Amino acid sequence: MTDRRRVNGPVGSTNPPVFEDEPEQEFGAQKGIRTRTPTATRKMYLKTGVTPSASGSAYLEIEASRKGAVSGLKLSCTVHGPRSLPRSTPFSPHIILSTHVKYAPFATKQRRGYIRDPTERDLGSHLETALRGAIIADRWPKSGVDIIISIVEGDHDRETSKSQGGEAWDMMNALSGCITVASAALADAGIDCVDTVAGGVAALVRDEGDDTTPRIVIDPIPSEHEQILAACCVAYLPDRDEITNLWFKGDLPASDMELYSQLVEKGIQASRNSNEVIVNSLLISTREQQPHERHDGTTRMHIAFNLQR
Amino acid sequence: MPLDTSAYGLALLRVDGRRWNELRRMHVQIRTQAAADGSSYLEMGHTKVMCVVTGPSEPGPRRGGLGGTASGGGASSAQSKDAEVAVSIVVAGFSSVDRKRPGRGDKRILELQSTISSALAASLHTHLFPHSTISISLHVLSQDGSLLAALINAATLACVDAGIPMTDYVVACTAGSTSTYAANDEAADPLLDLNHQEEQELPGLTVATLGQSDRVAVLVCESRVQVSRLEGMLAVGVDGCKQVREILDRVVRDKGHRMLLEGTVERGVGLDDMEVD
Amino acid sequence: MASTQHALLSPAELAYLHASLSLTPPIRPDGRAANQFRPLAAETGILPGTNGSARICFADGTEAIVGVKAEVERTRRGDGGREDGVEYVSSRLEGDFVEGVSSGEGAIAAVDEADRVGESEWVELSVEIPGARDDDAGTVFLAAMLAEALLAGGEFAKKLWINRRFHWKLYLDILLISPPLSYPLPLLSLTTHLALLATRLPRLKSEGDEDPFFDDDWAAAPYLYARKDGKATARPPVSLLVMAVGNNIIFDPSKEELAVADVALAVSVGEETATTTAAEADEAQQQQQPLGRNLRLLSVRTIDPPSRLTPPGVPNATNSAYGAATTQKQPEARAAESEAVEGVWKAPRGGAKALVMAALVQKALMRGGVADEVLDALDAVDLVA
């Protein structure tokens, strides 16, 4: 679909020039080496309640792994609702969830239009599946909630060329971030959930160099590895030990189910890490809110619930 | 590639070897799909369409309320006393020679939808089904001219299969003329059932009639043609419609006969009066 | 909404269905075994105007048609912008061309195998579901799932490589003809599979990096998936729909069954090309003679089960019609919400255990499992292109 309502920029993209006077060895050094241990996630910054006009909101930033060269993922999520549905909608015994994921036009190298493209819609349906399992939907009959995520900045390495095929894998990282930030925003909105759901990504990668045996790493950055063989994104409820959304893609021999299980296991581990961030961030924001409680205790109830673990 | 019409004068044969008043091969099937209320498959030469009818049924939730609705019908609403005939046409990307991305809300498709909807609504006894919807979904699998005619014929058959009461078949056919408008040839012969190549080059019209009567239900002419030629074209078109009706009627009767033999349906009271041969 | 076509079932019906599907062995409404597919009728090569086409009718009346069309497209190269890239590429390609000729035949042949790279943009897949817009979340989800499985590993895109300057652009148009009576993933996937198997591309007559020039004899056109003795050596992927109810794993669920699913997964399975070295092949033959297929797991996606949106039943204990106190409604209701009452339907909450999900995938993939069976059945379909 073409966007006829706005004056759009030219299609296609241009890469920012890379000047030759940059020190050569630094350029080489920057090219893709993972310095983290395979089980370490990147640092995250998460803050809830950033948008006063929404019933709940959160902002998530994932640390850039190197200064300047890689921009970290930046996500902002707002939750509107629960609110009553328009008169014309048929009766629903549950809360109706609608999720919108949108890249900002400037978020990636390839300029994104204002109309959601298939990738964004696909992310939206994944997110919906992930959250629907977490929300206690029957406590709000006849109502709806909108969850809107804008990806302010994607996970893109400025130095690598576009054609490295990392984009398909970047989607997984983006989804994991979306799940985490939406979960925090839902808690901020005071919508009852069975647990705080969080996203995590693990990948089977092959690195450059002599040692070419594939290994599993969590929170992968595609440009840091020679090849990604398979990856999976998990939305996990740590308290119930349940997965609400699982998305695996890649190419694994069917005979080796062990490898697949390990990958999912690592994904869960990554998700536990992000969950800790959510819990801490929610704790901080409730402490700040203590004097004048905004929500009728629901958020606090959740925090207390998580603390007991 | 321009159509070479000069050869016509010599042998009176068209590019595909037909004479002026010949229809292309029609292959028609009815009740092609078990799950649907009514379905049909129709080939007119290389134009292949499929039709599935659902209903008459309660109008579902208005999914396309935001625009891009499936309905090609008039302004009839759920409150209306007549059933709404909602037509949706899906033109497969692989249907023409060059692959085309089917554009959503293509004005041409919308026009086809509303033409078919109003033509059928006039023939179907919609007053028997108040507050309901008859949804007709048409799939175009292959295109080689006379698309509207094929769609109307397929939709009629599927409605027959769905058992929706109607006054008579709405049958359609195209007609054209042997020379272009610019040639201004007074002696031009009318042609029956245009294929894609002829449709591109020659003046043509689509006419749909109500069964055996000469009553015209649809007349669409989108090209320039001298008034003097129009009458001949129309007469040939109406004549073609009668031939098409014969073909469709035979298919319906055959199918009905076979279903009676197989015992799929019981011989009803009404069927005794009909000449099922 | 990925799969939310509401099955209009009452809580009592849902509870009954759930109970009968949780039995060992499960009793399915249509009498199938847990891992049995719906019977289907299939044909290929139905549309002469396409490079490959197929039609499948399931016994429940759902029907789909897939047409594949291919066009020659110029390969974009260089990392310049798209718009100015065209000129840049074409001017560079002229140079390339000259080079290619001067370096001789040997060099070109050497480039052939190693340098074949495919890009995912070379395949365009569109899904049409009647009554749904093509940018509907469910439709997009389906299309993304089918494309993802097809492009996994990058092997498929490589088949579309013509030479360094040109490639085939493949359009897959997937039409669901019937109204969506059940979640159409298995149907669409199987139809796509057959259409791709029947797809042929004209035989290339030109050599090296020349402008491509094809043999116009259709009979000589090779299949996209190469054949040996009428059997395809490699095959496109298939996506299976698997769900779990209680302790049972059920394949190819109908809409009603999906309405009580605890968890539903779409598992895409591919078959590996037999490009192992001779030694490996020997070894395999000695070790496991009836080795069957070399399956690959390509993608797994959770399908949002519509069961989460079903209306809950009200147990007699809290039903005012059966004399339950209605006065102190609120606290009572909250307490009753969490405890499950036998025989009263309650929409599942939360997710599924990782072990359950792994079991679903395992069951689909294991030797002699459902994926094997489905691929065998598809083998039996006569291919006419």
XYZ file of C-alpha atoms in Angstrom, chain A residues 74-308:
235
model
C 15.545 1.913 21.694
C 11.915 1.151 22.297
C 9.064 3.111 23.704
C 5.788 1.495 24.650
C 2.486 3.006 25.686
C -0.540 1.161 26.966
C -3.958 2.737 26.577
C -6.739 1.137 28.508
C -8.439 -0.918 29.730
C -11.268 1.039 28.258
C -14.751 0.280 27.076
C -15.216 -0.877 23.538
C -17.188 1.091 21.006
C -20.890 0.324 20.963
C -20.815 -1.473 17.647
C -18.380 -4.209 18.696
C -19.955 -7.510 19.674
C -19.794 -8.754 23.242
C -16.485 -10.137 24.349
C -16.022 -11.984 27.638
C -12.356 -11.012 27.600
C -10.247 -7.954 27.203
C -9.483 -7.353 23.545
C -5.800 -6.858 22.999
C -4.494 -4.910 20.076
C -0.799 -4.538 19.493
C 0.932 -2.154 17.154
C 4.618 -2.291 16.502
C 6.065 0.452 14.358
C 9.575 1.305 13.403
C 10.230 5.028 13.307
C 10.978 6.077 9.718
C 14.568 6.754 10.721
C 15.050 3.684 12.896
C 16.807 1.523 10.373
C 19.085 1.999 7.412
C 16.270 1.347 5.029
C 13.792 4.137 5.603
C 10.471 2.883 6.919
C 7.269 4.508 5.782
C 4.488 5.636 8.041
C 2.262 2.725 7.135
C 3.090 -0.523 8.855
C 4.787 -2.974 6.548
C 4.415 -6.762 6.761
C 7.425 -7.131 9.058
C 5.910 -4.780 11.575
C 2.536 -6.472 11.393
C 4.212 -9.814 11.865
C 6.014 -8.507 14.954
C 2.652 -7.227 16.188
C 1.037 -10.643 15.976
C 3.967 -12.312 17.721
C 3.743 -9.741 20.477
C 0.026 -10.276 20.816
C 0.501 -14.010 21.281
C 3.186 -13.405 23.862
C 1.101 -10.985 25.911
C -2.222 -12.760 25.621
C -0.826 -15.646 27.624
C 0.317 -13.325 30.371
C -2.733 -11.131 30.806
C -5.620 -12.358 32.933
C -8.032 -11.476 30.222
C -11.331 -12.459 31.808
C -11.094 -9.791 34.493
C -12.066 -7.168 31.917
C -15.011 -8.264 29.882
C -16.275 -5.874 27.200
C -13.107 -3.833 27.224
C -10.072 -3.301 25.099
C -6.486 -2.298 25.544
C -4.093 -0.892 22.963
C -0.403 -1.563 23.221
C 1.636 0.654 20.983
C 5.356 0.235 20.562
C 7.567 2.516 18.578
C 10.992 1.298 17.773
C 12.848 4.562 17.939
C 16.131 3.109 16.904
C 16.862 -0.332 15.540
C 19.863 -2.476 16.283
C 21.973 -1.465 13.344
C 25.624 -1.397 12.756
C 26.555 1.635 10.756
C 29.707 0.132 9.334
C 28.316 -3.063 7.917
C 26.701 -2.973 4.546
C 22.998 -3.549 4.308
C 23.248 -6.702 2.307
C 24.602 -8.913 5.032
C 21.223 -10.497 5.564
C 21.164 -9.704 9.252
C 17.782 -8.059 9.061
C 15.806 -11.243 9.412
C 17.655 -11.982 12.610
C 17.377 -8.421 13.876
C 13.642 -8.994 13.983
C 14.108 -11.503 16.756
C 16.033 -9.047 18.895
C 13.412 -6.417 18.242
C 10.623 -8.794 19.230
C 12.361 -9.763 22.426
C 12.737 -6.086 23.310
C 9.097 -5.436 22.439
C 7.901 -8.194 24.743
C 10.007 -6.941 27.622
C 9.017 -3.318 27.274
C 5.320 -4.149 26.776
C 5.337 -6.294 29.871
C 6.738 -3.437 31.936
C 4.215 -1.028 30.479
C 1.333 -3.401 31.238
C 2.457 -3.618 34.837
C 2.693 0.164 34.914
C -0.871 0.377 33.619
C -1.998 -1.892 36.413
C -3.368 -4.600 34.165
C -3.447 -7.934 35.932
C -1.025 -10.468 34.609
C -0.210 -13.957 35.789
C 3.422 -12.982 35.799
C 5.754 -10.503 34.161
C 6.569 -11.915 30.778
C 9.952 -11.132 29.278
C 11.613 -11.838 25.970
C 14.938 -13.492 25.304
C 16.878 -14.509 22.232
C 19.409 -17.248 21.765
C 21.186 -18.188 18.576
C 23.344 -20.916 17.184
C 26.245 -19.099 15.562
C 29.376 -19.868 13.689
C 32.242 -17.467 14.199
C 35.039 -16.388 11.966
C 38.382 -17.929 12.547
C 39.793 -21.379 12.934
C 37.259 -22.725 15.367
C 34.180 -23.162 13.215
C 32.159 -25.408 15.449
C 28.816 -23.751 16.028
C 28.075 -22.528 19.530
C 25.029 -21.151 21.254
C 25.081 -17.563 22.459
C 22.350 -15.481 24.021
C 21.388 -11.989 22.921
C 23.266 -12.247 19.617
C 24.208 -9.330 17.396
C 24.155 -10.626 13.816
C 27.065 -8.500 12.666
C 29.325 -9.965 15.295
C 29.152 -13.429 13.878
C 30.129 -14.978 10.618
C 26.883 -16.845 10.235
C 23.771 -17.452 12.251
C 22.504 -20.968 11.778
C 19.387 -20.772 13.866
C 17.846 -18.510 16.437
C 14.903 -18.541 18.735
C 12.988 -15.883 20.581
C 11.135 -16.902 23.706
C 8.534 -15.099 25.779
C 8.763 -16.686 29.186
C 6.881 -16.489 32.471
C 9.527 -17.278 35.105
C 7.161 -17.898 37.999
C 5.015 -20.392 36.190
C 7.923 -21.739 34.163
C 5.868 -21.399 31.008
C 6.448 -20.111 27.514
C 3.776 -17.907 25.973
C 5.417 -17.402 22.624
C 8.119 -19.332 20.893
C 9.565 -18.362 17.574
C 12.318 -20.431 16.130
C 13.825 -20.176 12.733
C 16.902 -21.481 11.058
C 18.020 -24.809 9.774
C 18.640 -27.652 12.184
C 18.827 -31.371 11.514
C 15.666 -32.979 12.814
C 17.637 -35.843 14.272
C 19.358 -33.534 16.715
C 16.536 -32.481 18.984
C 19.043 -31.890 21.761
C 20.419 -28.852 19.974
C 16.961 -27.409 19.602
C 16.152 -27.948 23.267
C 19.403 -26.309 24.274
C 18.605 -23.317 22.124
C 15.216 -22.888 23.744
C 16.796 -23.377 27.154
C 19.276 -20.576 26.463
C 16.451 -18.408 25.221
C 14.725 -18.919 28.545
C 17.905 -17.973 30.310
C 18.101 -14.735 28.331
C 14.509 -14.060 29.160
C 15.180 -14.554 32.876
C 17.866 -11.898 32.639
C 15.500 -9.388 31.105
C 12.876 -10.317 33.629
C 15.180 -9.286 36.425
C 15.526 -5.906 34.802
C 11.751 -5.528 34.638
C 11.319 -6.447 38.286
C 14.002 -4.043 39.441
C 12.681 -1.241 37.321
C 9.157 -1.750 38.609
C 10.442 -1.797 42.177
C 12.156 1.512 41.670
C 9.127 3.141 40.145
C 6.826 1.894 42.910
C 9.167 3.260 45.549
C 9.038 6.607 43.829
C 5.268 6.463 43.646
C 4.744 5.397 47.241
C 3.531 8.794 48.591
C 0.770 9.318 46.069
C -0.316 6.011 44.676
C -1.402 6.209 41.111
C -2.971 2.857 40.720
C -5.291 1.200 43.135
C -2.565 -0.997 44.478
C -2.432 -3.342 41.553
C 1.079 -2.521 40.511
C 2.313 -2.909 44.033
C 0.557 -6.174 44.344
C 2.507 -7.418 41.386
C 5.801 -6.264 42.696
C 5.186 -7.922 46.012
C 4.283 -11.014 44.134
C 7.521 -10.981 42.251
C 9.551 -10.280 45.342
C 8.370 -13.435 46.971
